Amino acid sequence: MISKTKTHIDADKIGELLAHAFGADVKAIEITELSEGLFNALYSLRLSKPVLGLEEIILKLGVQDGKHILHYEKEIQKTELYVYRLLPGIGVPSPKILYADSSHTLINCDYFFMEKLTGDTWEHLKAHITPENEADLQRELGEYTAKLHSVKGDYFGYLKEDVSYHYPSWREAFRAFIDRMVEDGIRDGVKLPYDAVYAALEPCWYLLDEVKTPSLVNFDMWSKNILLKKENGIYHIDGIIDHERAFYGDPVAEFISSQTICGKIEDAVYFREGYEKVRPFVFGENEKIRLKMYWVYVALMIGVEIYRYELEDREETTRRHSDMLLQALEALK
């Protein structure tokens, strides 16, 4: 798929950004565009001289001014930087941010340089991980997830400077998540069963009032965003990346991505062991229903996000996404 939101630049522009951040004597002697991201452009840069002891770094570019994006995607690079700067203080491994610029003076988008970690993603390495090592990694993931959730906010909602995204209750915040996503989908002509979404959620909104405290939720902690490093024959989590979709809300929402790694969260023994080293793990019947509500939001988001891709068969892709959303709604009944 070709992304319409990625900001692609040439070597001369990369050189200009490097010189501005680190001085004219720092140049990129090797540039590799990384293909993993579907929203932002990423470049791996091998440098002519080390920056803070690093010979290779990452350049991440936000979306250029004027590009069509969804409501929640506005200024999400600032969200990511906000979270990255929190992580060292709570003991969650992540790459160091080396320089960030949101002035739009050299280029009409936000950008930042960060440390390039030497490991590979859990997704790429999973075939090489032993069952014993897998159990330890799930414990690590549980512990780091709980540390994230231990960060408390002053409001519910997406981490934005715009206070219209901040809410006094989780019910109001999550309702706004749904409303804005539906608004984006209708605006972009994406044909999804929006009425069925509201009908399925209507009996469940009150359950969100059980969430009294805004907790930091990454909401994108899939295996592709978890980097592993091998030491003495054993893989460990070296860094968790891509925090741009983070919000203050219900920690249960995090378990959507956790389940893709650990299986059904109620049966994820090793993950829960790690999580409970930091904070209690509570997952009763109401939490199960709330998790299904968040699955509906994810399915809705995946459907609406097709706006950003060049697709050969948009109608067929929309149909598949509609079926996915209907399955999520059926599970909620």
Short mmCIF file of C-alpha atoms in Angstrom, two decimals:
data_model
loop_
_atom_site.label_atom_id
_atom_site.label_comp_id
_atom_site.label_asym_id
_atom_site.label_seq_id
_atom_site.Cartn_x
_atom_site.Cartn_y
_atom_site.Cartn_z
CA MET A 1 0.00 0.00 0.00
CA ILE A 2 1.17 3.52 -0.80
CA SER A 3 0.54 6.02 2.00
CA LYS A 4 -0.73 9.49 1.10
CA THR A 5 0.43 10.97 4.42
CA LYS A 6 4.14 10.15 4.36
CA THR A 7 6.53 13.07 3.87
CA HIS A 8 9.34 12.02 1.53
CA ILE A 9 12.44 14.21 1.22
CA ASP A 10 15.76 14.00 -0.64
CA ALA A 11 19.30 13.72 0.66
CA ASP A 12 19.91 17.48 0.41
CA LYS A 13 16.96 18.26 2.69
CA ILE A 14 18.05 15.57 5.15
CA GLY A 15 21.50 17.17 5.16
CA GLU A 16 19.95 20.56 5.89
CA LEU A 17 17.98 19.17 8.83
CA LEU A 18 21.07 17.40 10.20
CA ALA A 19 23.19 20.56 9.96
CA HIS A 20 20.53 22.60 11.72
CA ALA A 21 20.28 20.10 14.56
CA PHE A 22 23.89 19.03 15.07
CA GLY A 23 26.19 21.35 13.07
CA ALA A 24 27.44 21.54 9.50
CA ASP A 25 30.13 18.89 10.05
CA VAL A 26 27.52 16.16 10.71
CA LYS A 27 26.49 14.59 7.43
CA ALA A 28 24.61 11.47 6.36
CA ILE A 29 26.95 9.12 4.52
CA GLU A 30 24.24 6.49 4.13
CA ILE A 31 20.46 7.02 4.03
CA THR A 32 17.92 4.19 4.18
CA GLU A 33 14.19 4.81 4.15
CA LEU A 34 12.41 2.40 6.49
CA SER A 35 9.16 0.97 5.20
CA GLU A 36 7.52 -0.24 8.43
CA GLY A 37 5.54 2.90 9.20
CA LEU A 38 2.22 3.54 7.44
CA PHE A 39 1.65 7.14 8.55
CA ASN A 40 5.02 8.87 9.02
CA ALA A 41 8.23 8.60 7.00
CA LEU A 42 11.31 7.16 8.74
CA TYR A 43 14.94 7.36 7.64
CA SER A 44 17.91 5.51 9.10
CA LEU A 45 21.02 7.68 8.83
CA ARG A 46 24.65 6.56 9.11
CA LEU A 47 26.63 9.65 10.12
CA SER A 48 30.01 11.06 9.14
CA LYS A 49 30.76 11.62 12.83
CA PRO A 50 28.97 10.41 15.98
CA VAL A 51 26.23 12.43 17.62
CA LEU A 52 26.19 11.83 21.38
CA GLY A 53 28.22 8.71 20.72
CA LEU A 54 25.80 7.40 18.08
CA GLU A 55 26.98 6.55 14.57
CA GLU A 56 23.45 5.77 13.34
CA ILE A 57 20.27 7.67 14.14
CA ILE A 58 16.64 7.81 13.00
CA LEU A 59 14.87 10.78 11.41
CA LYS A 60 11.09 10.73 11.78
CA LEU A 61 8.99 13.14 9.73
CA GLY A 62 5.43 14.14 10.56
CA VAL A 63 2.68 14.94 8.08
CA GLN A 64 3.12 18.07 5.98
CA ASP A 65 0.87 21.07 6.50
CA GLY A 66 -2.32 20.90 4.49
CA LYS A 67 -2.39 17.10 4.14
CA HIS A 68 -5.75 15.42 4.76
CA ILE A 69 -5.76 13.56 8.09
CA LEU A 70 -8.25 12.37 10.71
CA HIS A 71 -9.17 14.35 13.82
CA TYR A 72 -7.12 12.25 16.23
CA GLU A 73 -4.08 12.38 13.91
CA LYS A 74 -3.61 16.12 14.32
CA GLU A 75 -0.23 16.92 15.94
CA ILE A 76 0.31 13.30 16.96
CA GLN A 77 4.08 13.66 16.68
CA LYS A 78 3.88 16.02 19.66
CA THR A 79 2.00 13.28 21.50
CA GLU A 80 4.76 10.81 20.72
CA LEU A 81 7.47 13.16 21.94
CA TYR A 82 5.50 13.85 25.13
CA VAL A 83 5.41 10.13 25.92
CA TYR A 84 9.05 9.52 24.97
CA ARG A 85 10.10 12.17 27.46
CA LEU A 86 8.08 10.50 30.21
CA LEU A 87 9.48 7.01 29.73
CA PRO A 88 12.98 7.33 31.27
CA GLY A 89 11.43 8.48 34.53
CA ILE A 90 9.14 5.45 34.81
CA GLY A 91 11.62 2.78 33.78
CA VAL A 92 10.25 1.90 30.33
CA PRO A 93 13.00 1.36 27.72
CA SER A 94 12.85 3.57 24.65
CA PRO A 95 15.20 5.35 22.23
CA LYS A 96 16.62 8.72 23.27
CA ILE A 97 15.24 11.81 21.56
CA LEU A 98 18.20 13.78 20.21
CA TYR A 99 16.52 16.81 18.64
CA ALA A 100 12.95 17.85 17.81
CA ASP A 101 11.61 20.77 15.77
CA SER A 102 7.97 21.78 15.33
CA SER A 103 8.68 25.30 14.04
CA HIS A 104 8.04 24.37 10.36
CA THR A 105 10.77 26.79 9.29
CA LEU A 106 13.07 24.36 7.43
CA ILE A 107 10.33 21.95 6.39
CA ASN A 108 6.55 22.22 6.60
CA CYS A 109 6.09 19.41 9.12
CA ASP A 110 7.20 18.38 12.59
CA TYR A 111 10.29 16.17 12.75
CA PHE A 112 12.72 14.69 15.23
CA PHE A 113 15.96 12.72 15.41
CA MET A 114 16.26 9.82 17.81
CA GLU A 115 18.64 7.06 18.78
CA LYS A 116 18.60 3.99 16.56
CA LEU A 117 18.31 0.91 18.73
CA THR A 118 20.32 -2.09 17.58
CA GLY A 119 17.67 -4.77 18.09
CA ASP A 120 14.86 -5.98 15.85
CA THR A 121 11.09 -6.11 16.32
CA TRP A 122 9.35 -8.87 18.25
CA GLU A 123 7.33 -9.44 15.08
CA HIS A 124 10.43 -10.22 13.01
CA LEU A 125 12.11 -12.34 15.68
CA LYS A 126 9.21 -14.43 17.00
CA ALA A 127 10.21 -17.54 15.03
CA HIS A 128 13.58 -17.53 16.84
CA ILE A 129 12.28 -17.15 20.41
CA THR A 130 12.16 -20.24 22.63
CA PRO A 131 9.03 -20.91 24.75
CA GLU A 132 11.00 -20.14 27.93
CA ASN A 133 12.27 -16.87 26.51
CA GLU A 134 8.74 -16.04 25.28
CA ALA A 135 7.40 -16.41 28.83
CA ASP A 136 10.07 -14.05 30.19
CA LEU A 137 9.36 -11.52 27.42
CA GLN A 138 5.65 -11.58 28.24
CA ARG A 139 6.50 -10.91 31.90
CA GLU A 140 8.68 -7.97 30.82
CA LEU A 141 5.89 -6.64 28.61
CA GLY A 142 3.42 -6.91 31.47
CA GLU A 143 5.72 -5.00 33.79
CA TYR A 144 6.39 -2.19 31.30
CA THR A 145 2.70 -1.96 30.44
CA ALA A 146 1.82 -1.54 34.10
CA LYS A 147 4.49 1.16 34.48
CA LEU A 148 2.89 3.07 31.60
CA HIS A 149 -0.51 2.75 33.24
CA SER A 150 0.91 4.09 36.50
CA VAL A 151 1.27 7.52 34.86
CA LYS A 152 -1.84 9.56 35.66
CA GLY A 153 -3.27 12.49 33.73
CA ASP A 154 -5.33 15.54 34.67
CA TYR A 155 -8.00 14.77 32.06
CA PHE A 156 -9.35 11.96 29.88
CA GLY A 157 -8.67 11.95 26.15
CA TYR A 158 -5.94 12.27 23.56
CA LEU A 159 -2.70 13.95 24.61
CA LYS A 160 -3.06 17.21 22.72
CA GLU A 161 -2.50 20.87 23.47
CA ASP A 162 -6.00 21.53 22.11
CA VAL A 163 -8.21 21.30 25.21
CA SER A 164 -11.23 20.40 23.09
CA TYR A 165 -9.75 16.87 23.16
CA HIS A 166 -9.74 16.84 27.00
CA TYR A 167 -12.73 15.57 29.02
CA PRO A 168 -13.66 15.29 32.70
CA SER A 169 -14.86 11.67 32.35
CA TRP A 170 -13.84 8.61 30.39
CA ARG A 171 -17.38 8.13 29.10
CA GLU A 172 -17.32 11.60 27.51
CA ALA A 173 -13.82 11.09 26.11
CA PHE A 174 -14.49 7.71 24.53
CA ARG A 175 -17.83 8.87 23.15
CA ALA A 176 -15.90 11.71 21.49
CA PHE A 177 -13.41 9.16 20.08
CA ILE A 178 -16.31 7.37 18.39
CA ASP A 179 -18.08 10.57 17.28
CA ARG A 180 -14.97 12.04 15.65
CA MET A 181 -14.11 8.78 13.90
CA VAL A 182 -17.63 8.49 12.51
CA GLU A 183 -17.52 12.14 11.44
CA ASP A 184 -14.23 11.50 9.61
CA GLY A 185 -15.60 8.39 7.93
CA ILE A 186 -18.74 10.12 6.70
CA ARG A 187 -16.73 13.14 5.52
CA ASP A 188 -14.42 10.87 3.53
CA GLY A 189 -17.23 8.81 2.04
CA VAL A 190 -16.21 5.56 3.76
CA LYS A 191 -19.25 3.28 3.81
CA LEU A 192 -19.35 1.55 7.21
CA PRO A 193 -22.28 0.54 9.48
CA TYR A 194 -22.13 3.67 11.65
CA ASP A 195 -25.72 3.36 12.96
CA ALA A 196 -24.98 -0.19 14.09
CA VAL A 197 -21.95 1.08 16.03
CA TYR A 198 -24.07 3.47 18.10
CA ALA A 199 -26.82 0.88 18.57
CA ALA A 200 -24.35 -1.69 19.92
CA LEU A 201 -22.58 0.77 22.23
CA GLU A 202 -25.73 2.40 23.63
CA PRO A 203 -26.37 -0.17 26.40
CA CYS A 204 -22.71 -0.13 27.46
CA TRP A 205 -21.74 3.52 27.92
CA TYR A 206 -22.46 3.44 31.66
CA LEU A 207 -19.67 0.89 32.18
CA LEU A 208 -17.12 3.53 31.27
CA ASP A 209 -18.07 5.47 34.41
CA GLU A 210 -16.21 2.78 36.38
CA VAL A 211 -12.96 4.34 35.12
CA LYS A 212 -12.31 7.09 37.65
CA THR A 213 -8.64 7.90 37.02
CA PRO A 214 -7.03 8.83 33.68
CA SER A 215 -4.13 6.41 33.04
CA LEU A 216 -1.57 6.64 30.26
CA VAL A 217 -2.47 4.17 27.49
CA ASN A 218 -0.15 3.57 24.51
CA PHE A 219 -2.91 1.90 22.42
CA ASP A 220 -0.44 0.65 19.81
CA MET A 221 1.82 -1.79 21.67
CA TRP A 222 1.88 -4.47 18.98
CA SER A 223 4.86 -6.76 18.36
CA LYS A 224 6.03 -4.51 15.51
CA ASN A 225 6.48 -1.64 17.99
CA ILE A 226 8.50 -3.64 20.53
CA LEU A 227 12.23 -3.99 19.85
CA LEU A 228 14.18 -6.92 21.24
CA LYS A 229 17.91 -7.32 21.83
CA LYS A 230 19.78 -10.57 22.38
CA GLU A 231 22.17 -10.78 25.32
CA ASN A 232 23.86 -14.02 26.39
CA GLY A 233 21.54 -15.97 24.11
CA ILE A 234 18.36 -14.48 25.59
CA TYR A 235 16.09 -11.82 24.07
CA HIS A 236 15.03 -8.85 26.21
CA ILE A 237 12.86 -5.85 25.43
CA ASP A 238 15.24 -3.11 24.32
CA GLY A 239 12.69 -0.42 23.53
CA ILE A 240 9.04 0.36 22.94
CA ILE A 241 8.38 2.79 20.10
CA ASP A 242 5.54 4.65 18.33
CA HIS A 243 3.54 6.25 21.13
CA GLU A 244 1.72 8.71 18.88
CA ARG A 245 -1.77 7.25 19.50
CA ALA A 246 -1.46 7.48 23.28
CA PHE A 247 -4.24 8.89 25.45
CA TYR A 248 -5.31 9.18 29.08
CA GLY A 249 -8.07 6.69 29.69
CA ASP A 250 -8.91 3.12 30.63
CA PRO A 251 -5.90 0.77 30.98
CA VAL A 252 -8.10 -2.10 29.75
CA ALA A 253 -7.92 -0.58 26.25
CA GLU A 254 -4.22 -1.50 26.16
CA PHE A 255 -5.01 -5.19 26.26
CA ILE A 256 -6.22 -5.16 22.65
CA SER A 257 -2.61 -5.00 21.46
CA SER A 258 -1.37 -7.15 24.38
CA GLN A 259 -3.66 -9.97 23.28
CA THR A 260 -2.05 -10.10 19.83
CA ILE A 261 1.17 -11.13 21.60
CA CYS A 262 -0.01 -13.01 24.69
CA GLY A 263 -3.35 -14.46 23.64
CA LYS A 264 -6.61 -13.87 25.53
CA ILE A 265 -5.72 -11.48 28.31
CA GLU A 266 -7.60 -13.42 31.01
CA ASP A 267 -5.40 -16.44 30.21
CA ALA A 268 -2.11 -14.55 29.76
CA VAL A 269 -0.44 -15.88 32.91
CA TYR A 270 3.07 -14.57 32.25
CA PHE A 271 1.91 -11.11 31.16
CA ARG A 272 -0.24 -10.84 34.28
CA GLU A 273 2.64 -11.90 36.51
CA GLY A 274 4.74 -9.05 35.16
CA TYR A 275 1.89 -6.57 35.35
CA GLU A 276 1.12 -7.42 38.98
CA LYS A 277 4.71 -6.67 39.99
CA VAL A 278 3.78 -3.02 39.49
CA ARG A 279 0.00 -2.70 40.00
CA PRO A 280 -3.02 -4.96 40.56
CA PHE A 281 -4.44 -6.68 37.49
CA VAL A 282 -8.23 -6.43 37.51
CA PHE A 283 -10.17 -8.05 34.67
CA GLY A 284 -13.71 -9.02 35.60
CA GLU A 285 -16.91 -9.26 33.57
CA ASN A 286 -17.28 -5.50 33.13
CA GLU A 287 -13.69 -5.16 31.98
CA LYS A 288 -14.37 -7.86 29.37
CA ILE A 289 -17.28 -5.82 28.01
CA ARG A 290 -15.25 -2.62 27.97
CA LEU A 291 -12.49 -4.41 26.06
CA LYS A 292 -15.06 -5.39 23.42
CA MET A 293 -16.11 -1.74 23.19
CA TYR A 294 -12.52 -0.80 22.46
CA TRP A 295 -12.35 -3.52 19.80
CA VAL A 296 -15.25 -1.77 18.10
CA TYR A 297 -13.29 1.47 18.11
CA VAL A 298 -10.20 -0.21 16.65
CA ALA A 299 -12.25 -1.88 13.90
CA LEU A 300 -13.93 1.46 13.15
CA MET A 301 -10.55 3.20 13.04
CA ILE A 302 -9.05 0.61 10.67
CA GLY A 303 -12.01 1.05 8.36
CA VAL A 304 -11.92 4.84 8.31
CA GLU A 305 -8.13 4.99 7.92
CA ILE A 306 -8.29 3.69 4.35
CA TYR A 307 -8.46 7.35 3.29
CA ARG A 308 -4.66 7.50 3.46
CA TYR A 309 -3.84 4.62 1.12
CA GLU A 310 -3.69 4.23 -2.64
CA LEU A 311 -5.79 1.07 -3.07
CA GLU A 312 -6.41 -0.87 -6.25
CA ASP A 313 -9.83 -1.99 -5.05
CA ARG A 314 -11.18 0.46 -2.50
CA GLU A 315 -14.67 -1.01 -2.63
CA GLU A 316 -13.47 -4.52 -1.78
CA THR A 317 -11.20 -3.20 1.00
CA THR A 318 -14.09 -1.22 2.49
CA ARG A 319 -16.28 -4.33 2.40
CA ARG A 320 -13.68 -6.35 4.31
CA HIS A 321 -13.32 -3.61 6.92
CA SER A 322 -17.09 -3.38 7.25
CA ASP A 323 -17.22 -7.13 7.91
CA MET A 324 -14.49 -6.76 10.54
CA LEU A 325 -16.47 -4.02 12.25
CA LEU A 326 -19.67 -6.08 12.17
CA GLN A 327 -17.79 -8.98 13.82
CA ALA A 328 -16.62 -6.64 16.60
CA LEU A 329 -20.20 -5.42 17.07
CA GLU A 330 -21.51 -8.99 17.17
CA ALA A 331 -19.01 -9.86 19.91
CA LEU A 332 -20.34 -6.99 22.00
CA LYS A 333 -23.92 -8.33 22.06
#
